[in-house]
Every structure is written in structure tokens, then in C-alpha cells.
Amino acid sequence: MSAECSSYLNADKVLVNGFSCPRAGGDARAVFCCGFQDVKYCCDDPHSFFPYEHSYMWWLSVGALVGLSIAAVVLFAFIITVCVLCYLFISTKPRSKLDTGLSLQTAGKTSC
């Protein structure tokens, strides 16, 4: 079984001639033509969309986990700081009324 990959223009607008799958010197199991309009390659799975190994996905996942971990630590530190500041604000608030310097007296009846 073999497949024909037609010629195409790659991302740099360079014409790539058509070829047959499997390619000479390539994997004998790669009998399907896979890819997109600007990149075609021989593969062993007709539903394959990427000509790369999937190991790079592991590094993307590790990078995402590290980034999310850092963001979570920063968010946690922010929440703790806000809670501490609110507690300090409430606990240092004066509990008695402020002295205005004026003594208020009740108005008594005065005789004329």
C-alpha cells in the first residue's frame, strides 16, 4: 500500500514537489500522506495531524504547572496579606469615642 502526497507551497512560499509514501530511507510503516496544505509528510496513522513527537507536550504541561503554581502562591500570599492588614486595622482601631475637647453639659432651666 502506498499514498501520493501532491506538491504544495510551504509556509515560506517555496514549491515542494510531490512524493510517494513510504519515502525511500524512511519508515516503512509510514504509508499514508498526512499534514496540511503547507506541510505534508508520510505517516503510519491517517488521522495524524502533527509531524512531531508528542514529548514536547510534556514540557508544555510542566511549564503550565510551574506557572500555575507560582500564580497560586502569589494569590495565596496576597490573600494572607489582605487578611493580616484587615486584622491590624480592626484591632488598632480606638475603642472609645474620641475626645473632641468640648465638654457637653445638659441645658438646665434658668430663671429670669
Short mmCIF file of C-alpha atoms in Angstrom, two decimals:
data_model
loop_
_atom_site.label_atom_id
_atom_site.label_comp_id
_atom_site.label_asym_id
_atom_site.label_seq_id
_atom_site.Cartn_x
_atom_site.Cartn_y
_atom_site.Cartn_z
CA MET A 1 0.00 0.00 0.00
CA SER A 2 1.28 3.48 -0.77
CA ALA A 3 -0.05 7.00 -0.97
CA GLU A 4 0.82 10.02 -3.08
CA CYS A 5 1.41 13.41 -1.49
CA SER A 6 0.78 16.09 -4.07
CA SER A 7 3.09 19.08 -4.49
CA TYR A 8 2.41 22.10 -2.29
CA LEU A 9 3.68 25.54 -1.25
CA ASN A 10 5.25 25.52 2.20
CA ALA A 11 4.99 28.38 4.75
CA ASP A 12 7.88 30.19 3.01
CA LYS A 13 6.00 30.00 -0.33
CA VAL A 14 8.53 27.52 -1.74
CA LEU A 15 7.20 24.77 -4.00
CA VAL A 16 7.72 21.28 -2.60
CA ASN A 17 7.42 18.54 -5.21
CA GLY A 18 5.01 15.68 -4.69
CA PHE A 19 6.28 12.38 -3.33
CA SER A 20 5.15 8.82 -2.65
CA CYS A 21 4.75 7.25 0.74
CA PRO A 22 6.66 5.47 2.16
CA ARG A 23 9.68 7.55 1.24
CA ALA A 24 12.98 5.93 0.36
CA GLY A 25 15.08 5.61 3.50
CA GLY A 26 12.08 6.46 5.70
CA ASP A 27 9.88 4.41 7.97
CA ALA A 28 8.33 1.52 6.00
CA ARG A 29 5.15 1.78 8.10
CA ALA A 30 4.56 5.40 7.01
CA VAL A 31 2.29 4.60 4.07
CA PHE A 32 -0.20 7.46 4.43
CA CYS A 33 0.11 11.07 3.29
CA CYS A 34 -0.62 13.32 6.25
CA GLY A 35 -0.39 17.01 7.01
CA PHE A 36 -1.89 20.29 5.89
CA GLN A 37 -1.78 22.45 2.76
CA ASP A 38 1.60 23.94 3.71
CA VAL A 39 3.29 20.84 5.16
CA LYS A 40 2.85 17.23 4.09
CA TYR A 41 4.63 14.13 5.33
CA CYS A 42 4.36 10.36 5.37
CA CYS A 43 2.85 8.82 8.48
CA ASP A 44 1.59 5.50 9.77
CA ASP A 45 -1.70 6.91 11.10
CA PRO A 46 -4.07 8.51 8.58
CA HIS A 47 -5.55 10.65 11.38
CA SER A 48 -2.21 12.12 12.41
CA PHE A 49 -2.14 15.91 12.34
CA PHE A 50 1.37 16.76 13.56
CA PRO A 51 4.68 15.51 12.20
CA TYR A 52 6.35 15.89 15.61
CA GLU A 53 6.78 13.60 18.54
CA HIS A 54 4.45 14.27 21.43
CA SER A 55 7.24 14.62 24.00
CA TYR A 56 7.17 18.40 23.62
CA MET A 57 3.67 18.34 25.08
CA TRP A 58 5.14 17.08 28.37
CA TRP A 59 7.34 20.18 28.63
CA LEU A 60 4.37 22.42 27.89
CA SER A 61 2.46 20.70 30.67
CA VAL A 62 5.35 21.08 33.12
CA GLY A 63 5.70 24.75 32.18
CA ALA A 64 1.98 25.30 32.67
CA LEU A 65 2.07 23.57 36.06
CA VAL A 66 5.03 25.67 37.20
CA GLY A 67 3.33 28.85 36.04
CA LEU A 68 0.06 27.95 37.73
CA SER A 69 1.90 27.02 40.93
CA ILE A 70 3.67 30.37 41.02
CA ALA A 71 0.38 32.18 40.37
CA ALA A 72 -1.30 30.21 43.17
CA VAL A 73 1.48 31.09 45.64
CA VAL A 74 1.27 34.78 44.71
CA LEU A 75 -2.53 34.74 45.08
CA PHE A 76 -2.26 32.96 48.44
CA ALA A 77 0.32 35.49 49.68
CA PHE A 78 -1.94 38.35 48.55
CA ILE A 79 -4.94 36.92 50.40
CA ILE A 80 -2.90 36.38 53.58
CA THR A 81 -1.55 39.95 53.37
CA VAL A 82 -5.05 41.39 52.97
CA CYS A 83 -6.32 39.36 55.93
CA VAL A 84 -3.40 40.46 58.14
CA LEU A 85 -3.86 44.11 57.18
CA CYS A 86 -7.60 43.96 57.87
CA TYR A 87 -6.96 42.36 61.27
CA LEU A 88 -4.38 45.02 62.15
CA PHE A 89 -6.72 47.80 61.03
CA ILE A 90 -9.59 46.46 63.12
CA SER A 91 -7.50 45.62 66.20
CA THR A 92 -5.75 49.01 66.35
CA LYS A 93 -8.95 50.99 65.95
CA PRO A 94 -9.67 53.06 69.09
CA ARG A 95 -12.45 51.52 71.12
CA SER A 96 -13.58 54.66 72.97
CA LYS A 97 -15.04 57.75 71.48
CA LEU A 98 -12.62 60.44 70.52
CA ASP A 99 -12.32 63.41 72.88
CA THR A 100 -13.30 66.50 70.95
CA GLY A 101 -12.07 68.81 73.67
CA LEU A 102 -15.54 70.18 74.38
CA SER A 103 -17.41 69.17 77.43
CA LEU A 104 -21.07 68.91 76.81
CA GLN A 105 -23.42 69.82 79.59
CA THR A 106 -27.09 69.36 79.80
CA ALA A 107 -29.02 72.53 79.46
CA GLY A 108 -30.70 73.35 82.73
CA LYS A 109 -33.61 75.66 83.25
CA THR A 110 -32.55 79.15 84.02
CA SER A 111 -34.83 81.61 85.78
CA CYS A 112 -35.08 85.09 84.60
#
